[in-house]
XYZ file of C-alpha atoms in Angstrom:
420
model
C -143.096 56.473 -226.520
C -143.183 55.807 -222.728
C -144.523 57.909 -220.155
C -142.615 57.601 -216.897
C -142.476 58.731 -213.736
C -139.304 59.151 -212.150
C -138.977 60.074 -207.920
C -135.562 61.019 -206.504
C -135.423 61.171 -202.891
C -133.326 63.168 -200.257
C -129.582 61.650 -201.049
C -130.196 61.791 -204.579
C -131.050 65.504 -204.504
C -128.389 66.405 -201.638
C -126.403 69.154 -203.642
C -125.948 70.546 -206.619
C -123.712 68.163 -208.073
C -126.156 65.473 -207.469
C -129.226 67.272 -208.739
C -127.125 68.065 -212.052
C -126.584 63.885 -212.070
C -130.357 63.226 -211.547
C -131.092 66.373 -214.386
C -128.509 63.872 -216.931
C -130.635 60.875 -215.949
C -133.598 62.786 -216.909
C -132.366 63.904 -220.369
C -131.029 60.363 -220.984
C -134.500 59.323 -220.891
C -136.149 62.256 -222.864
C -133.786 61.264 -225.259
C -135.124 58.142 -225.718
C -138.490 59.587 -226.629
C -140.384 59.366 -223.634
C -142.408 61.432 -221.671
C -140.993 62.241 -218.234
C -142.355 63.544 -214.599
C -140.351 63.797 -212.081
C -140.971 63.691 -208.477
C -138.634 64.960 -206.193
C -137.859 64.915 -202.185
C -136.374 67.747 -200.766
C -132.616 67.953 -199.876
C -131.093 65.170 -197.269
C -131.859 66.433 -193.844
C -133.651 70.014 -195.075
C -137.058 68.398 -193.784
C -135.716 67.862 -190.146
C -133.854 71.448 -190.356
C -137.784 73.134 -190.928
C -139.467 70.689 -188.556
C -136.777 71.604 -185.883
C -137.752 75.315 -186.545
C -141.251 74.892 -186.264
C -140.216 73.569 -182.515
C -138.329 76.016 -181.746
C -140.554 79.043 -183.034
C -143.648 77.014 -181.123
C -144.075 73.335 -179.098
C -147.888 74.070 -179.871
C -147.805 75.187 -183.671
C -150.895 75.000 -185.614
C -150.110 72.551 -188.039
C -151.522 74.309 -191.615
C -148.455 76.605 -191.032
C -146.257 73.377 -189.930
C -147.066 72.573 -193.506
C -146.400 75.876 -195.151
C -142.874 75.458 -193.281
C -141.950 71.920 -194.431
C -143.098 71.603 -197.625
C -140.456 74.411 -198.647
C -137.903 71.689 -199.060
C -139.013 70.020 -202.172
C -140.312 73.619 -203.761
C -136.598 74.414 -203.502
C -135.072 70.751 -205.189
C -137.816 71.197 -207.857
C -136.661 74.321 -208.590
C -133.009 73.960 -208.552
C -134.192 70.227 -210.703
C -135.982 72.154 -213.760
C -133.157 75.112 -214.013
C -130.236 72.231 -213.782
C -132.443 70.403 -217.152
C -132.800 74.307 -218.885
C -129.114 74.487 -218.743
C -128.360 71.110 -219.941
C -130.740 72.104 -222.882
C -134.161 70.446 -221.588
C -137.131 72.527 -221.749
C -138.533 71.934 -217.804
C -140.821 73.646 -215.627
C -141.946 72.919 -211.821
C -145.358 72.702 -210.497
C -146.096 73.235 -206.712
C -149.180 71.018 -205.369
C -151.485 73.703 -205.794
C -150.986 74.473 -209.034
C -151.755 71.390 -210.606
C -153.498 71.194 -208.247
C -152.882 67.392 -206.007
C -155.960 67.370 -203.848
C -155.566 66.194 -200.429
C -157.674 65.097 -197.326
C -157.573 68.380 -194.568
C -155.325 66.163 -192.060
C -152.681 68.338 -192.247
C -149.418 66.935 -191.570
C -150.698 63.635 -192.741
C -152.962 64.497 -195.572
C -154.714 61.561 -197.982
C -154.245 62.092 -201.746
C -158.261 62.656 -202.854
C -157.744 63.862 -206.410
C -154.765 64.910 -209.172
C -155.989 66.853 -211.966
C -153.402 66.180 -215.150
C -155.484 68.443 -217.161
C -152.519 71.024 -217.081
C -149.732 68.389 -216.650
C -150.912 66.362 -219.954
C -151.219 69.925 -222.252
C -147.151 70.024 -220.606
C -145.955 66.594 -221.621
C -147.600 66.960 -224.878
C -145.448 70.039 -225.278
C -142.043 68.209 -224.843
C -141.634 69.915 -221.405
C -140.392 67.778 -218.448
C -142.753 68.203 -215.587
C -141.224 68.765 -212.129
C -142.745 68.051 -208.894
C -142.122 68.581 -205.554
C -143.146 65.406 -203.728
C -145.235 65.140 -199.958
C -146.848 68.363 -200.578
C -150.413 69.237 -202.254
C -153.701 71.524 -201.573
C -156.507 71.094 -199.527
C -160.516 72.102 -199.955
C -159.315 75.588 -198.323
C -156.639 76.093 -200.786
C -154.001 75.575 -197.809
C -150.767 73.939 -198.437
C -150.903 70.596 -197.499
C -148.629 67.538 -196.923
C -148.202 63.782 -196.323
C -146.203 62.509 -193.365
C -142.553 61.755 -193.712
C -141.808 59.232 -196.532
C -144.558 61.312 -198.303
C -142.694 61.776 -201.437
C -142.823 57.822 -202.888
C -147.057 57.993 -202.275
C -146.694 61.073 -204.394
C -145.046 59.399 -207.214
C -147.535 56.623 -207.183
C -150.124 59.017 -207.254
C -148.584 61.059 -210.248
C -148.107 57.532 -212.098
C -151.431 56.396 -211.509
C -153.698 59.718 -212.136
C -150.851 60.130 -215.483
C -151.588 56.578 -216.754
C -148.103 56.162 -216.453
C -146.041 52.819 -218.013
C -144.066 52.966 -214.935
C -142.953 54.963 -211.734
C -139.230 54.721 -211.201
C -138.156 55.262 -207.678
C -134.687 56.007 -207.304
C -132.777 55.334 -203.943
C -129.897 55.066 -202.549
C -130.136 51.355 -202.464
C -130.555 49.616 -206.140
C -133.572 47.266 -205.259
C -134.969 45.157 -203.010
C -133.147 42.414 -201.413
C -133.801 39.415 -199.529
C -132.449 41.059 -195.934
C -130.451 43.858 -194.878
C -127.153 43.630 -197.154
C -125.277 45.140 -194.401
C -126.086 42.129 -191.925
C -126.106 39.845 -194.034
C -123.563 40.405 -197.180
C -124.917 37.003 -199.122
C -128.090 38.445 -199.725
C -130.064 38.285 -202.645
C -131.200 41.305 -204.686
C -135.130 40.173 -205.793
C -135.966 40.629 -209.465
C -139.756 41.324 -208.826
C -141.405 41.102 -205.852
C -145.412 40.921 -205.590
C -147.149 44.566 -204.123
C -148.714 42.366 -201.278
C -145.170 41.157 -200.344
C -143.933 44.949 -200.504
C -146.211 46.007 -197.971
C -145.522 43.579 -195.592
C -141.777 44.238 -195.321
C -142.542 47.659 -195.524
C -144.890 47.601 -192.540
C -142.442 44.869 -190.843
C -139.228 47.144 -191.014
C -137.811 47.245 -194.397
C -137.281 51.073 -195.171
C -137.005 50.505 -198.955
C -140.049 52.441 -200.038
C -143.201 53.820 -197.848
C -145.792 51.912 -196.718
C -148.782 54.138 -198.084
C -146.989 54.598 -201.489
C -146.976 50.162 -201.789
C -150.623 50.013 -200.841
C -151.704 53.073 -203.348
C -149.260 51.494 -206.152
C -151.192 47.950 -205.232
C -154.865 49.048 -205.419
C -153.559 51.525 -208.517
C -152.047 49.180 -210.253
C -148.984 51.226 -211.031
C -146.164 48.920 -211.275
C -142.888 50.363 -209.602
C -139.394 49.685 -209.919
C -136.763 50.316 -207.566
C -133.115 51.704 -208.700
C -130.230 53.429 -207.465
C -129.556 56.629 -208.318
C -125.797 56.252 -207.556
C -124.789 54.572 -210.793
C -122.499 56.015 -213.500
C -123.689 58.038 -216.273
C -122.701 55.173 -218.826
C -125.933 53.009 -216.599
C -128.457 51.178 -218.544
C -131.563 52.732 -218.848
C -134.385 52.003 -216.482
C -136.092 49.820 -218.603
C -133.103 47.742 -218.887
C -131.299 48.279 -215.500
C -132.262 45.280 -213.471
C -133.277 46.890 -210.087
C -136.537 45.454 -208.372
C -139.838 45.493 -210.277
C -143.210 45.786 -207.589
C -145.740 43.891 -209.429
C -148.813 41.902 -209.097
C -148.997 38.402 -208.115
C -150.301 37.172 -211.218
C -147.614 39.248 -213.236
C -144.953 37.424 -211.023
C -146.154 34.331 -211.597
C -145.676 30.867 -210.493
C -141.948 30.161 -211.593
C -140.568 33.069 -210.311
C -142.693 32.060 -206.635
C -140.751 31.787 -204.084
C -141.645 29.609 -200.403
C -139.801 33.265 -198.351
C -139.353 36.308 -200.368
C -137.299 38.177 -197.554
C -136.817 38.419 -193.886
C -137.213 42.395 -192.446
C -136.508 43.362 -188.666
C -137.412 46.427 -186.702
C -135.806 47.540 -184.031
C -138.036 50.687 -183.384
C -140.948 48.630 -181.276
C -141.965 48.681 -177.410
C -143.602 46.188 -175.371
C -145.658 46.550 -172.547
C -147.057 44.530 -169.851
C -150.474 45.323 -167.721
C -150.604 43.289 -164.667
C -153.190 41.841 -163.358
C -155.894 42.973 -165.508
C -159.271 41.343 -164.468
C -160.281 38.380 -166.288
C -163.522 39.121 -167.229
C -165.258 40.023 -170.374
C -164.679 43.587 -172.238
C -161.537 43.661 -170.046
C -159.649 43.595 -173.604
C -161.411 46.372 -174.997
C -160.802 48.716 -172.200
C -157.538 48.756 -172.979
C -157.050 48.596 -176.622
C -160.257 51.293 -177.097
C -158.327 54.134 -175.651
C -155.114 53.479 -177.402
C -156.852 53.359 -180.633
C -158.667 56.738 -179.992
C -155.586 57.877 -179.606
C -154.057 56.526 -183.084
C -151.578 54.340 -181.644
C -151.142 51.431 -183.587
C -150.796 48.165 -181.628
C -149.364 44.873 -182.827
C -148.369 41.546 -181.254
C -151.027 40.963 -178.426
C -150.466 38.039 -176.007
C -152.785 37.385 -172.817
C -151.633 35.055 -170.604
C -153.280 32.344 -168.386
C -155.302 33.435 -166.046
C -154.289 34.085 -162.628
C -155.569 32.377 -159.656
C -157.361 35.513 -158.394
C -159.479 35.775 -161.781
C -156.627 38.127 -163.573
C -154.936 38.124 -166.998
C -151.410 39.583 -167.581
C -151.737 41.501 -171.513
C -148.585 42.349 -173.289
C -148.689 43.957 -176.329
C -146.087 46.250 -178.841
C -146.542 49.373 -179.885
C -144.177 51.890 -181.917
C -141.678 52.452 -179.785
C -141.700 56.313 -180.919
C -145.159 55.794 -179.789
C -144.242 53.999 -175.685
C -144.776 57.860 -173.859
C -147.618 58.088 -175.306
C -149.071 54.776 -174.708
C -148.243 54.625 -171.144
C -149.575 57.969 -170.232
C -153.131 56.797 -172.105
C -152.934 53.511 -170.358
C -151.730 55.209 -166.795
C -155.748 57.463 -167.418
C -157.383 54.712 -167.823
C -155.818 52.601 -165.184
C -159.116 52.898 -163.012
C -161.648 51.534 -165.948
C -159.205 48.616 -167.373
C -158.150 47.525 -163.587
C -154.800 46.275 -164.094
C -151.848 47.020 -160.891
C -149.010 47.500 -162.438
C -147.502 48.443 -165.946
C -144.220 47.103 -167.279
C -142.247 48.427 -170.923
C -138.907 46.845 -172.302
C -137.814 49.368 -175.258
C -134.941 46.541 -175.907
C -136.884 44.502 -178.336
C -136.477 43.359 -182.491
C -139.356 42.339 -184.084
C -138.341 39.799 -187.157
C -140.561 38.912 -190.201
C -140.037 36.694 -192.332
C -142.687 37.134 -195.399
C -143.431 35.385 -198.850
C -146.442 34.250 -200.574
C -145.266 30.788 -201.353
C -146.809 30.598 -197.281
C -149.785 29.925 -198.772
C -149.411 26.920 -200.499
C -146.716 25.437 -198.115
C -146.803 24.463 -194.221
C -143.803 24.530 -192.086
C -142.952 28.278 -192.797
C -143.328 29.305 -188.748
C -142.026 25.819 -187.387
C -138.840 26.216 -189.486
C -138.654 30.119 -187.727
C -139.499 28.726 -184.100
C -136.660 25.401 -184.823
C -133.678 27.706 -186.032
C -134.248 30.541 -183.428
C -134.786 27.737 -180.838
C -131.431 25.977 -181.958
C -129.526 29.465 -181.528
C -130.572 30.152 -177.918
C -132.865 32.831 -179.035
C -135.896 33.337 -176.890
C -139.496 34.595 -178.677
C -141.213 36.791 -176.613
C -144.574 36.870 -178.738
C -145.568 36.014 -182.533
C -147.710 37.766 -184.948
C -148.628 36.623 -188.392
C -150.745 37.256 -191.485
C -151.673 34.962 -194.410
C -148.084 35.715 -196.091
C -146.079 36.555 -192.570
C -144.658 35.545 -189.397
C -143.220 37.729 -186.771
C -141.864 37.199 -184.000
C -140.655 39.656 -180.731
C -136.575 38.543 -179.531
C -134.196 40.901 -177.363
C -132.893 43.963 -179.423
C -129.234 42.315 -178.918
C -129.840 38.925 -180.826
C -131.252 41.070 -184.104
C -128.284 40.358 -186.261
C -127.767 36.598 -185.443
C -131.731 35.611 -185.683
C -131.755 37.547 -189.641
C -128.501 35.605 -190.433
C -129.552 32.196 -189.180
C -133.158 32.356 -190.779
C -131.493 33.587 -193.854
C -129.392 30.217 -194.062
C -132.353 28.208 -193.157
C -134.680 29.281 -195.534
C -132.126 28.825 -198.755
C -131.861 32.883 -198.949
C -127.993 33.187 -198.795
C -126.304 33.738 -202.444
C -124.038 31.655 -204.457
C -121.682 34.271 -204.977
C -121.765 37.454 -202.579
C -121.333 39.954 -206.116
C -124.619 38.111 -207.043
């Protein structure tokens, strides 16, 4: 007997219909003897629907009742989830955050996962019952409803797995693993059999949208191993431990035949850049501009400073999210007077492309081979970034598609056969 944690998000839970599919799933794998929680998102698009009415009601709400608002979503799917199993003959039940209860930080709107007490959950399993949970959403110290930031749903299926002990947490998407790039701009890509946590979170943080950042990091320093399916298969599917979607796993569990010199190349299309000119060349000059900004919890990225000026100035450019550029400039614009700089330049028509694996480490050549194919294509890099297993790099929004197909080719990504 297995006990497995299964997470269906927003598409997979977008109707009846569908929720009666992901209750058959379910049952295929009580069936097979196991032990089964179930995470679920709340239906495709019902999140923005609540946040939109929290706007309209208030554009200064306090955000404990935000979270009363939005976390409605997924107490609805988990509901709708565990009467669809009754009827198909599956004893079920829901829990809502707070009665299990899933502990959380008081940062509402963006609460931290402190504690999940299975005391309750494990007495259910035991029983035969299917457990259903609403993802994003748990309690805080004040017994107020609390939740996680979007995405929240996959960091509460990690979380479930790893406080449950769990073999495995299945997330099912609406993609059936991870692949090498974007299958939609580039068809010959590769769908990866495992791919290492560390390598997760870098395309995660770098653009690919497969699963949340938070959930990759908590499943990392957990060590819950994940696997990534589609939920969009027939009902005659393998079951998960057979289907071959894309296992998240350690590096030593991946080990060094499956290693590969570039696991996948990720681009981002949601960054900003901006320029402060002439900002005195002099020391703490940095600071005073980066200090505010991260008071502020905007998270900065690629930093360049340029040669110094004649007149003892620097030009800085820098990205930031671009949901993040109104923000930024109105910081920077208060503390014009303290960093010094004249003017202030943004470009919102930028790509940032990563291309990440942790064969880097062993091999050189990895950021040369990026700068030579991009170089060869006419593409211009406007600044680089990198990390022990990444290199990014900053082009113009319009050459996004070309630089992910051309770095594809030239670091052996492409397929044999595009049904591969």
């Amino acid at each position: 007997m297995a006990r497995i944690v299964m997470k269906f998000g927003g598409t997979s839970m977008a109707g009846i219909e569908r929720i009666r599919s992901v209750a058959a799933r379910v049952k295929r794998e009580v069936a097979a003897g196991n032990q089964v929680a179930v995470v679920v998102s709340a239906m495709a698009g019902e999140t923005d629907r609540l946040v939109g009415f929290c706007r309209e009601a208030s554009s200064l709400y306090d955000p404990k009742e935000y979270d009363v608002v939005v976390s409605a979503g997924e107490q609805i799917t988990s509901g709708l989830l565990a009467i669809a199993l009754q009827a198909a003959g599956v004893p079920a039940r829901s829990w809502l955050g707070w009665q299990l209860p899933i502990a959380t930080s008081d940062a509402h709107a963006s609460a931290r996962i402190e504690n999940i007490d299975t005391t309750a959950l494990d007495a259910s399993l035991a029983a035969g019952e299917v457990a259903v949970i609403p993802g994003f959403q748990g309690v805080d110290d004040d017994a107020r409803v609390s939740t996680l930031g979007r995405g929240g749903s996959d960091t509460s299926a990690v979380a479930m797995a790893a406080a449950m002990k769990a073999d495995r947490c299945d997330i099912y998407t609406d993609v059936d693993g991870v692949y090498t790039t974007d299958p939609r701009i580039v068809p010959r890509a590769r769908k990866l059999k495992k791919v290492t946590y560390e390598e997760m979170l870098e395309l995660a943080s770098v653009g690919a949208k497969v699963l949340q950042t938070r959930s990759v990091g908590l499943a990392m320093k957990e060590g819950v191993r994940v696997q990534v399916l589609s939920s969009f298969t027939g009902e005659d599917a393998p079951m998960a431990d057979t289907l071959p979607g894309t296992m998240i796993v350690s590096e030593e569990e991946l080990g060094d035949m499956e290693r590969q010199l570039i696991t996948g190349i990720a681009h981002d299309k949601n960054e900003a850049k901006i320029t402060l000119i002439a900002v005195p060349d002099k020391p703490g000059a940095v600071a005073a501009i980066f200090a505010p900004l991260a008071t502020a919890n905007i998270n900065v990225d690629m930093i360049i400073q340029n040669i110094a000026h004649a007149a003892g100035s620097t030009d800085v450019t820098f990205t930031v999210p671009g949901a993040d550029l109104a923000r930024s400039i109105e910081v920077l614009n208060q503390a014009r007077e303290a960093i010094g700089y004249t003017n202030l330049v943004h470009d919102t028509r930028v790509a940032k492309i990563s291309v990440v694996g942790v064969g880097m480490r062993s091999h050189a050549g990895v950021a040369s081979t990026m700068f030579t194919t991009l170089g060869a294509r006419g593409i211009n890099i406007q600044a680089i970034s990198t990390s022990e297993i990444k290199v990014s790099v900053l082009i113009d929004e319009d050459e996004t598609e070309l630089a992910v197909r051309v770095l594809h080719t030239a670091y052996g990504l492409d397929a044999e056969d595009v049904a591969a």
